[in-house]
Amino acid sequence: MTEPLVPLDESWSTALAFAAHPDDLEYGTASAVARWTSQGKRVVYCLATSGEAGIDAIDPAVAGPLREAEERAGAAAVGVDLVEFLGHPDGVLEYGLPLRRDIARAIRRHRPDIVVTGNYHDRWGPGAPNQADHIALGRAVLDGARDAGNRWVFRELLDEGLDPWQVRRIVVTHSPESTHGVDTTDFLDQGVASLEAHAEYLRGIGPGDMASPREFLESSGAETGLRLGVRFAVPAEVIVL
């Protein structure tokens, strides 16, 4: 029997949300972001890549700027006004010191109360294997958040005027080890609008569940929502640092 999700503690003011690609946050997490920004919380997006390898019919040199623009539009739909891109290559994102350093740098610059990222585990629950970029990014976020709080790791950040910053917790959305949830019942429409902003990407992936924003978010949200006692919810694993 599946244990019910515990409502996520929302006694914080600022969040920095990391993702590997444009559209990653929009497949569910954006509805939670809409809830948070409606509460007056500040949320910033930081993406490791520009998603330039994500549309088969469009050359990466064209797809990268296009997908950045779609991500900014999707973020605006849920109240996020700042989206940053780290410039790592799409599809071959590597866990390692350069990515950890960029994550630690972003955390020290924005100084968030919490960090949000996506599933870093090898699989999506009992379903399909996770994608390599998601795994690399999520695991780098776990370590980069610790690095951000240690002045003797990446000492060059001190030379940039970036003092250590300790994040309170990391919220990992859609993790197979989720124990908490965010009630997004009243924010589904904003989440759908956020995903719909990725129009060229959705056209590029062709027909199927993931190309239908409302259908996908309603079906996935209803399934997890039953565990929280509400209609729609974003499940999350909470890591306290």
PDB file of C-alpha atoms in Angstrom:
ATOM      1  CA  MET A   1       0.000   0.000   0.000  1.00  0.00           C
ATOM      2  CA  THR A   2       1.371   3.439  -0.948  1.00  0.00           C
ATOM      3  CA  GLU A   3       1.940   5.814   1.940  1.00  0.00           C
ATOM      4  CA  PRO A   4       0.146   9.181   1.637  1.00  0.00           C
ATOM      5  CA  LEU A   5       2.223  12.218   0.730  1.00  0.00           C
ATOM      6  CA  VAL A   6       2.894  14.784   3.455  1.00  0.00           C
ATOM      7  CA  PRO A   7       2.205  18.433   2.510  1.00  0.00           C
ATOM      8  CA  LEU A   8       5.488  20.188   1.734  1.00  0.00           C
ATOM      9  CA  ASP A   9       6.646  22.786   4.276  1.00  0.00           C
ATOM     10  CA  GLU A  10       6.252  26.143   2.509  1.00  0.00           C
ATOM     11  CA  SER A  11       7.730  28.382   5.213  1.00  0.00           C
ATOM     12  CA  TRP A  12      10.380  29.818   2.885  1.00  0.00           C
ATOM     13  CA  SER A  13      10.635  32.887   0.644  1.00  0.00           C
ATOM     14  CA  THR A  14      13.011  32.168  -2.251  1.00  0.00           C
ATOM     15  CA  ALA A  15      13.756  29.166  -4.476  1.00  0.00           C
ATOM     16  CA  LEU A  16      16.236  28.415  -7.237  1.00  0.00           C
ATOM     17  CA  ALA A  17      14.938  25.736  -9.619  1.00  0.00           C
ATOM     18  CA  PHE A  18      17.437  23.782 -11.716  1.00  0.00           C
ATOM     19  CA  ALA A  19      16.607  21.741 -14.822  1.00  0.00           C
ATOM     20  CA  ALA A  20      18.569  20.053 -17.581  1.00  0.00           C
ATOM     21  CA  HIS A  21      16.411  21.291 -20.479  1.00  0.00           C
ATOM     22  CA  PRO A  22      13.687  23.758 -21.420  1.00  0.00           C
ATOM     23  CA  ASP A  23      10.321  21.989 -20.806  1.00  0.00           C
ATOM     24  CA  ASP A  24      11.606  19.822 -17.889  1.00  0.00           C
ATOM     25  CA  LEU A  25      10.052  22.079 -15.258  1.00  0.00           C
ATOM     26  CA  GLU A  26       6.880  22.480 -17.290  1.00  0.00           C
ATOM     27  CA  TYR A  27       5.970  18.793 -17.097  1.00  0.00           C
ATOM     28  CA  GLY A  28       4.358  19.214 -13.681  1.00  0.00           C
ATOM     29  CA  THR A  29       6.659  21.288 -11.490  1.00  0.00           C
ATOM     30  CA  ALA A  30       5.490  24.591 -13.021  1.00  0.00           C
ATOM     31  CA  SER A  31       2.068  24.150 -11.401  1.00  0.00           C
ATOM     32  CA  ALA A  32       3.782  24.077  -8.003  1.00  0.00           C
ATOM     33  CA  VAL A  33       5.808  27.136  -8.994  1.00  0.00           C
ATOM     34  CA  ALA A  34       2.558  28.958  -9.859  1.00  0.00           C
ATOM     35  CA  ARG A  35       1.272  28.164  -6.368  1.00  0.00           C
ATOM     36  CA  TRP A  36       4.461  29.501  -4.791  1.00  0.00           C
ATOM     37  CA  THR A  37       4.619  32.733  -6.785  1.00  0.00           C
ATOM     38  CA  SER A  38       0.945  33.350  -5.941  1.00  0.00           C
ATOM     39  CA  GLN A  39       2.041  33.303  -2.289  1.00  0.00           C
ATOM     40  CA  GLY A  40       4.577  36.057  -2.999  1.00  0.00           C
ATOM     41  CA  LYS A  41       7.571  33.727  -3.097  1.00  0.00           C
ATOM     42  CA  ARG A  42      10.450  34.446  -5.494  1.00  0.00           C
ATOM     43  CA  VAL A  43      11.447  31.636  -7.857  1.00  0.00           C
ATOM     44  CA  VAL A  44      14.351  31.766 -10.332  1.00  0.00           C
ATOM     45  CA  TYR A  45      14.976  29.167 -13.075  1.00  0.00           C
ATOM     46  CA  CYS A  46      18.481  27.964 -13.967  1.00  0.00           C
ATOM     47  CA  LEU A  47      18.841  25.557 -16.899  1.00  0.00           C
ATOM     48  CA  ALA A  48      21.988  23.576 -17.601  1.00  0.00           C
ATOM     49  CA  THR A  49      21.411  23.453 -21.373  1.00  0.00           C
ATOM     50  CA  SER A  50      19.381  25.338 -23.970  1.00  0.00           C
ATOM     51  CA  GLY A  51      17.760  22.132 -25.253  1.00  0.00           C
ATOM     52  CA  GLU A  52      19.335  22.627 -28.671  1.00  0.00           C
ATOM     53  CA  ALA A  53      19.370  18.893 -29.462  1.00  0.00           C
ATOM     54  CA  GLY A  54      15.716  18.396 -28.571  1.00  0.00           C
ATOM     55  CA  ILE A  55      13.952  18.953 -31.923  1.00  0.00           C
ATOM     56  CA  ASP A  56      15.008  16.535 -34.639  1.00  0.00           C
ATOM     57  CA  ALA A  57      13.830  18.703 -37.556  1.00  0.00           C
ATOM     58  CA  ILE A  58      15.505  21.929 -36.382  1.00  0.00           C
ATOM     59  CA  ASP A  59      19.255  22.549 -36.455  1.00  0.00           C
ATOM     60  CA  PRO A  60      20.697  23.078 -32.953  1.00  0.00           C
ATOM     61  CA  ALA A  61      21.925  26.559 -33.872  1.00  0.00           C
ATOM     62  CA  VAL A  62      18.301  27.552 -34.457  1.00  0.00           C
ATOM     63  CA  ALA A  63      16.674  25.323 -31.852  1.00  0.00           C
ATOM     64  CA  GLY A  64      18.743  26.626 -28.927  1.00  0.00           C
ATOM     65  CA  PRO A  65      17.594  30.276 -29.070  1.00  0.00           C
ATOM     66  CA  LEU A  66      14.056  29.168 -29.954  1.00  0.00           C
ATOM     67  CA  ARG A  67      13.821  26.906 -26.928  1.00  0.00           C
ATOM     68  CA  GLU A  68      15.305  29.553 -24.649  1.00  0.00           C
ATOM     69  CA  ALA A  69      12.544  31.926 -25.765  1.00  0.00           C
ATOM     70  CA  GLU A  70       9.889  29.261 -25.160  1.00  0.00           C
ATOM     71  CA  GLU A  71      11.295  28.609 -21.696  1.00  0.00           C
ATOM     72  CA  ARG A  72      11.131  32.287 -20.776  1.00  0.00           C
ATOM     73  CA  ALA A  73       7.516  32.424 -21.974  1.00  0.00           C
ATOM     74  CA  GLY A  74       6.638  29.289 -20.007  1.00  0.00           C
ATOM     75  CA  ALA A  75       8.286  30.688 -16.896  1.00  0.00           C
ATOM     76  CA  ALA A  76       6.380  33.969 -17.214  1.00  0.00           C
ATOM     77  CA  ALA A  77       3.093  32.033 -17.289  1.00  0.00           C
ATOM     78  CA  VAL A  78       3.740  30.900 -13.699  1.00  0.00           C
ATOM     79  CA  GLY A  79       5.170  34.139 -12.337  1.00  0.00           C
ATOM     80  CA  VAL A  80       8.903  33.583 -12.915  1.00  0.00           C
ATOM     81  CA  ASP A  81      10.674  36.604 -14.398  1.00  0.00           C
ATOM     82  CA  LEU A  82      14.292  35.429 -14.387  1.00  0.00           C
ATOM     83  CA  VAL A  83      15.547  32.425 -16.382  1.00  0.00           C
ATOM     84  CA  GLU A  84      19.266  31.692 -16.728  1.00  0.00           C
ATOM     85  CA  PHE A  85      21.083  29.225 -18.992  1.00  0.00           C
ATOM     86  CA  LEU A  86      24.434  27.718 -18.057  1.00  0.00           C
ATOM     87  CA  GLY A  87      25.412  26.813 -21.634  1.00  0.00           C
ATOM     88  CA  HIS A  88      26.285  23.146 -21.210  1.00  0.00           C
ATOM     89  CA  PRO A  89      25.731  20.927 -24.293  1.00  0.00           C
ATOM     90  CA  ASP A  90      22.323  19.284 -24.629  1.00  0.00           C
ATOM     91  CA  GLY A  91      22.171  15.494 -24.737  1.00  0.00           C
ATOM     92  CA  VAL A  92      25.709  14.971 -23.451  1.00  0.00           C
ATOM     93  CA  LEU A  93      25.495  16.813 -20.125  1.00  0.00           C
ATOM     94  CA  GLU A  94      28.246  15.522 -17.880  1.00  0.00           C
ATOM     95  CA  TYR A  95      28.304  15.228 -14.113  1.00  0.00           C
ATOM     96  CA  GLY A  96      31.591  16.743 -13.031  1.00  0.00           C
ATOM     97  CA  LEU A  97      33.413  19.697 -11.542  1.00  0.00           C
ATOM     98  CA  PRO A  98      32.441  22.277 -14.219  1.00  0.00           C
ATOM     99  CA  LEU A  99      28.731  21.588 -13.709  1.00  0.00           C
ATOM    100  CA  ARG A 100      29.051  21.476  -9.918  1.00  0.00           C
ATOM    101  CA  ARG A 101      30.923  24.795 -10.008  1.00  0.00           C
ATOM    102  CA  ASP A 102      28.267  26.459 -12.155  1.00  0.00           C
ATOM    103  CA  ILE A 103      25.539  25.238  -9.800  1.00  0.00           C
ATOM    104  CA  ALA A 104      27.418  26.408  -6.719  1.00  0.00           C
ATOM    105  CA  ARG A 105      28.019  29.782  -8.393  1.00  0.00           C
ATOM    106  CA  ALA A 106      24.310  30.206  -9.175  1.00  0.00           C
ATOM    107  CA  ILE A 107      23.327  29.315  -5.610  1.00  0.00           C
ATOM    108  CA  ARG A 108      25.825  31.765  -4.133  1.00  0.00           C
ATOM    109  CA  ARG A 109      24.589  34.534  -6.454  1.00  0.00           C
ATOM    110  CA  HIS A 110      20.872  34.024  -5.802  1.00  0.00           C
ATOM    111  CA  ARG A 111      21.122  32.820  -2.170  1.00  0.00           C
ATOM    112  CA  PRO A 112      17.849  30.851  -2.140  1.00  0.00           C
ATOM    113  CA  ASP A 113      16.195  29.307   0.893  1.00  0.00           C
ATOM    114  CA  ILE A 114      15.556  26.088  -1.046  1.00  0.00           C
ATOM    115  CA  VAL A 115      16.724  24.498  -4.278  1.00  0.00           C
ATOM    116  CA  VAL A 116      14.348  22.619  -6.574  1.00  0.00           C
ATOM    117  CA  THR A 117      15.423  20.011  -9.105  1.00  0.00           C
ATOM    118  CA  GLY A 118      14.006  16.985 -10.909  1.00  0.00           C
ATOM    119  CA  ASN A 119      14.332  13.246 -10.525  1.00  0.00           C
ATOM    120  CA  TYR A 120      18.010  12.200 -10.434  1.00  0.00           C
ATOM    121  CA  HIS A 121      17.354   8.489  -9.901  1.00  0.00           C
ATOM    122  CA  ASP A 122      17.982   5.888 -12.593  1.00  0.00           C
ATOM    123  CA  ARG A 123      14.286   5.273 -13.226  1.00  0.00           C
ATOM    124  CA  TRP A 124      10.890   6.983 -13.077  1.00  0.00           C
ATOM    125  CA  GLY A 125       9.465   4.765 -10.334  1.00  0.00           C
ATOM    126  CA  PRO A 126       8.665   1.339 -11.813  1.00  0.00           C
ATOM    127  CA  GLY A 127       8.417   2.852 -15.296  1.00  0.00           C
ATOM    128  CA  ALA A 128      10.890   3.916 -17.974  1.00  0.00           C
ATOM    129  CA  PRO A 129      14.596   4.575 -17.398  1.00  0.00           C
ATOM    130  CA  ASN A 130      15.472   8.172 -16.648  1.00  0.00           C
ATOM    131  CA  GLN A 131      17.345  10.267 -19.240  1.00  0.00           C
ATOM    132  CA  ALA A 132      21.112  10.745 -18.844  1.00  0.00           C
ATOM    133  CA  ASP A 133      21.011  14.564 -18.686  1.00  0.00           C
ATOM    134  CA  HIS A 134      18.398  14.471 -15.907  1.00  0.00           C
ATOM    135  CA  ILE A 135      20.531  12.099 -13.849  1.00  0.00           C
ATOM    136  CA  ALA A 136      23.720  14.129 -14.340  1.00  0.00           C
ATOM    137  CA  LEU A 137      22.017  17.428 -13.509  1.00  0.00           C
ATOM    138  CA  GLY A 138      20.177  16.194 -10.439  1.00  0.00           C
ATOM    139  CA  ARG A 139      23.237  14.563  -8.911  1.00  0.00           C
ATOM    140  CA  ALA A 140      25.323  17.653  -9.636  1.00  0.00           C
ATOM    141  CA  VAL A 141      22.672  19.778  -7.896  1.00  0.00           C
ATOM    142  CA  LEU A 142      22.924  17.638  -4.763  1.00  0.00           C
ATOM    143  CA  ASP A 143      26.686  18.109  -4.638  1.00  0.00           C
ATOM    144  CA  GLY A 144      26.733  21.680  -5.945  1.00  0.00           C
ATOM    145  CA  ALA A 145      24.365  22.754  -3.174  1.00  0.00           C
ATOM    146  CA  ARG A 146      26.799  21.397  -0.605  1.00  0.00           C
ATOM    147  CA  ASP A 147      29.709  22.993  -2.459  1.00  0.00           C
ATOM    148  CA  ALA A 148      27.930  26.361  -2.301  1.00  0.00           C
ATOM    149  CA  GLY A 149      28.125  26.262   1.492  1.00  0.00           C
ATOM    150  CA  ASN A 150      31.817  25.318   1.720  1.00  0.00           C
ATOM    151  CA  ARG A 151      34.220  28.231   1.241  1.00  0.00           C
ATOM    152  CA  TRP A 152      37.149  25.889   0.579  1.00  0.00           C
ATOM    153  CA  VAL A 153      35.495  24.177  -2.395  1.00  0.00           C
ATOM    154  CA  PHE A 154      35.756  26.185  -5.642  1.00  0.00           C
ATOM    155  CA  ARG A 155      37.822  28.895  -3.953  1.00  0.00           C
ATOM    156  CA  GLU A 156      37.781  30.919  -7.176  1.00  0.00           C
ATOM    157  CA  LEU A 157      34.163  31.799  -6.366  1.00  0.00           C
ATOM    158  CA  LEU A 158      35.470  33.813  -3.409  1.00  0.00           C
ATOM    159  CA  ASP A 159      37.580  35.820  -5.861  1.00  0.00           C
ATOM    160  CA  GLU A 160      34.329  36.560  -7.736  1.00  0.00           C
ATOM    161  CA  GLY A 161      32.903  38.055  -4.559  1.00  0.00           C
ATOM    162  CA  LEU A 162      30.590  35.091  -3.945  1.00  0.00           C
ATOM    163  CA  ASP A 163      30.566  34.138  -0.287  1.00  0.00           C
ATOM    164  CA  PRO A 164      29.349  30.687   0.813  1.00  0.00           C
ATOM    165  CA  TRP A 165      25.616  30.142   1.058  1.00  0.00           C
ATOM    166  CA  GLN A 166      23.921  27.240   2.833  1.00  0.00           C
ATOM    167  CA  VAL A 167      20.681  25.994   1.294  1.00  0.00           C
ATOM    168  CA  ARG A 168      18.105  24.764   3.823  1.00  0.00           C
ATOM    169  CA  ARG A 169      16.796  21.881   1.730  1.00  0.00           C
ATOM    170  CA  ILE A 170      16.570  20.418  -1.755  1.00  0.00           C
ATOM    171  CA  VAL A 171      13.145  19.556  -3.181  1.00  0.00           C
ATOM    172  CA  VAL A 172      13.347  16.813  -5.833  1.00  0.00           C
ATOM    173  CA  THR A 173      10.135  16.745  -7.844  1.00  0.00           C
ATOM    174  CA  HIS A 174       8.697  13.579  -9.408  1.00  0.00           C
ATOM    175  CA  SER A 175      11.170  11.376  -7.574  1.00  0.00           C
ATOM    176  CA  PRO A 176      10.351   7.672  -7.157  1.00  0.00           C
ATOM    177  CA  GLU A 177      11.270   8.213  -3.497  1.00  0.00           C
ATOM    178  CA  SER A 178       8.792  11.049  -2.943  1.00  0.00           C
ATOM    179  CA  THR A 179       7.349  11.415   0.547  1.00  0.00           C
ATOM    180  CA  HIS A 180       5.930  14.946   0.263  1.00  0.00           C
ATOM    181  CA  GLY A 181       3.586  16.705  -2.125  1.00  0.00           C
ATOM    182  CA  VAL A 182       2.465  20.154  -3.245  1.00  0.00           C
ATOM    183  CA  ASP A 183      -1.267  20.677  -3.782  1.00  0.00           C
ATOM    184  CA  THR A 184      -1.599  22.164  -7.283  1.00  0.00           C
ATOM    185  CA  THR A 185      -5.363  21.743  -7.673  1.00  0.00           C
ATOM    186  CA  ASP A 186      -5.942  25.488  -8.162  1.00  0.00           C
ATOM    187  CA  PHE A 187      -2.915  26.005 -10.403  1.00  0.00           C
ATOM    188  CA  LEU A 188      -3.293  23.376 -13.099  1.00  0.00           C
ATOM    189  CA  ASP A 189      -4.396  25.903 -15.734  1.00  0.00           C
ATOM    190  CA  GLN A 190      -1.232  27.953 -15.239  1.00  0.00           C
ATOM    191  CA  GLY A 191       0.847  24.799 -15.456  1.00  0.00           C
ATOM    192  CA  VAL A 192      -0.865  23.859 -18.719  1.00  0.00           C
ATOM    193  CA  ALA A 193      -0.231  27.361 -20.123  1.00  0.00           C
ATOM    194  CA  SER A 194       3.413  27.091 -19.122  1.00  0.00           C
ATOM    195  CA  LEU A 195       3.835  23.826 -21.029  1.00  0.00           C
ATOM    196  CA  GLU A 196       1.831  25.099 -24.002  1.00  0.00           C
ATOM    197  CA  ALA A 197       4.392  27.897 -24.371  1.00  0.00           C
ATOM    198  CA  HIS A 198       6.778  25.234 -25.718  1.00  0.00           C
ATOM    199  CA  ALA A 199       4.852  25.114 -28.991  1.00  0.00           C
ATOM    200  CA  GLU A 200       7.705  24.263 -31.372  1.00  0.00           C
ATOM    201  CA  TYR A 201       9.053  21.605 -29.036  1.00  0.00           C
ATOM    202  CA  LEU A 202       5.621  20.006 -28.671  1.00  0.00           C
ATOM    203  CA  ARG A 203       5.212  19.967 -32.450  1.00  0.00           C
ATOM    204  CA  GLY A 204       8.653  18.443 -32.765  1.00  0.00           C
ATOM    205  CA  ILE A 205       8.012  15.467 -30.498  1.00  0.00           C
ATOM    206  CA  GLY A 206       4.926  14.498 -32.499  1.00  0.00           C
ATOM    207  CA  PRO A 207       1.719  12.838 -31.292  1.00  0.00           C
ATOM    208  CA  GLY A 208       1.496  11.139 -27.921  1.00  0.00           C
ATOM    209  CA  ASP A 209       0.683  11.809 -24.277  1.00  0.00           C
ATOM    210  CA  MET A 210       3.614  14.185 -23.699  1.00  0.00           C
ATOM    211  CA  ALA A 211       2.593  16.360 -26.659  1.00  0.00           C
ATOM    212  CA  SER A 212      -0.838  17.078 -25.120  1.00  0.00           C
ATOM    213  CA  PRO A 213      -0.205  19.431 -22.175  1.00  0.00           C
ATOM    214  CA  ARG A 214      -3.586  19.301 -20.451  1.00  0.00           C
ATOM    215  CA  GLU A 215      -4.090  15.582 -21.006  1.00  0.00           C
ATOM    216  CA  PHE A 216      -0.625  14.761 -19.705  1.00  0.00           C
ATOM    217  CA  LEU A 217      -0.775  17.026 -16.641  1.00  0.00           C
ATOM    218  CA  GLU A 218      -4.314  15.964 -15.714  1.00  0.00           C
ATOM    219  CA  SER A 219      -3.524  12.259 -15.943  1.00  0.00           C
ATOM    220  CA  SER A 220      -0.220  12.421 -14.066  1.00  0.00           C
ATOM    221  CA  GLY A 221      -1.522  14.925 -11.503  1.00  0.00           C
ATOM    222  CA  ALA A 222      -4.648  12.956 -10.720  1.00  0.00           C
ATOM    223  CA  GLU A 223      -2.644   9.821 -10.043  1.00  0.00           C
ATOM    224  CA  THR A 224      -0.299  11.454  -7.545  1.00  0.00           C
ATOM    225  CA  GLY A 225      -2.984  13.724  -6.167  1.00  0.00           C
ATOM    226  CA  LEU A 226      -4.908  10.805  -4.715  1.00  0.00           C
ATOM    227  CA  ARG A 227      -1.990  10.175  -2.404  1.00  0.00           C
ATOM    228  CA  LEU A 228      -2.193  13.687  -0.967  1.00  0.00           C
ATOM    229  CA  GLY A 229      -5.956  13.741  -0.609  1.00  0.00           C
ATOM    230  CA  VAL A 230      -6.403  16.416  -3.293  1.00  0.00           C
ATOM    231  CA  ARG A 231      -7.116  16.200  -6.992  1.00  0.00           C
ATOM    232  CA  PHE A 232      -3.735  17.356  -8.315  1.00  0.00           C
ATOM    233  CA  ALA A 233      -0.337  17.287  -6.661  1.00  0.00           C
ATOM    234  CA  VAL A 234       3.365  17.428  -7.449  1.00  0.00           C
ATOM    235  CA  PRO A 235       5.200  14.659  -5.547  1.00  0.00           C
ATOM    236  CA  ALA A 236       8.593  15.490  -4.074  1.00  0.00           C
ATOM    237  CA  GLU A 237      11.539  13.982  -2.262  1.00  0.00           C
ATOM    238  CA  VAL A 238      12.901  16.367   0.376  1.00  0.00           C
ATOM    239  CA  ILE A 239      16.607  16.371   1.219  1.00  0.00           C
ATOM    240  CA  VAL A 240      17.651  18.418   4.250  1.00  0.00           C
ATOM    241  CA  LEU A 241      21.191  19.789   4.131  1.00  0.00           C
TER     242      LEU A 241
END
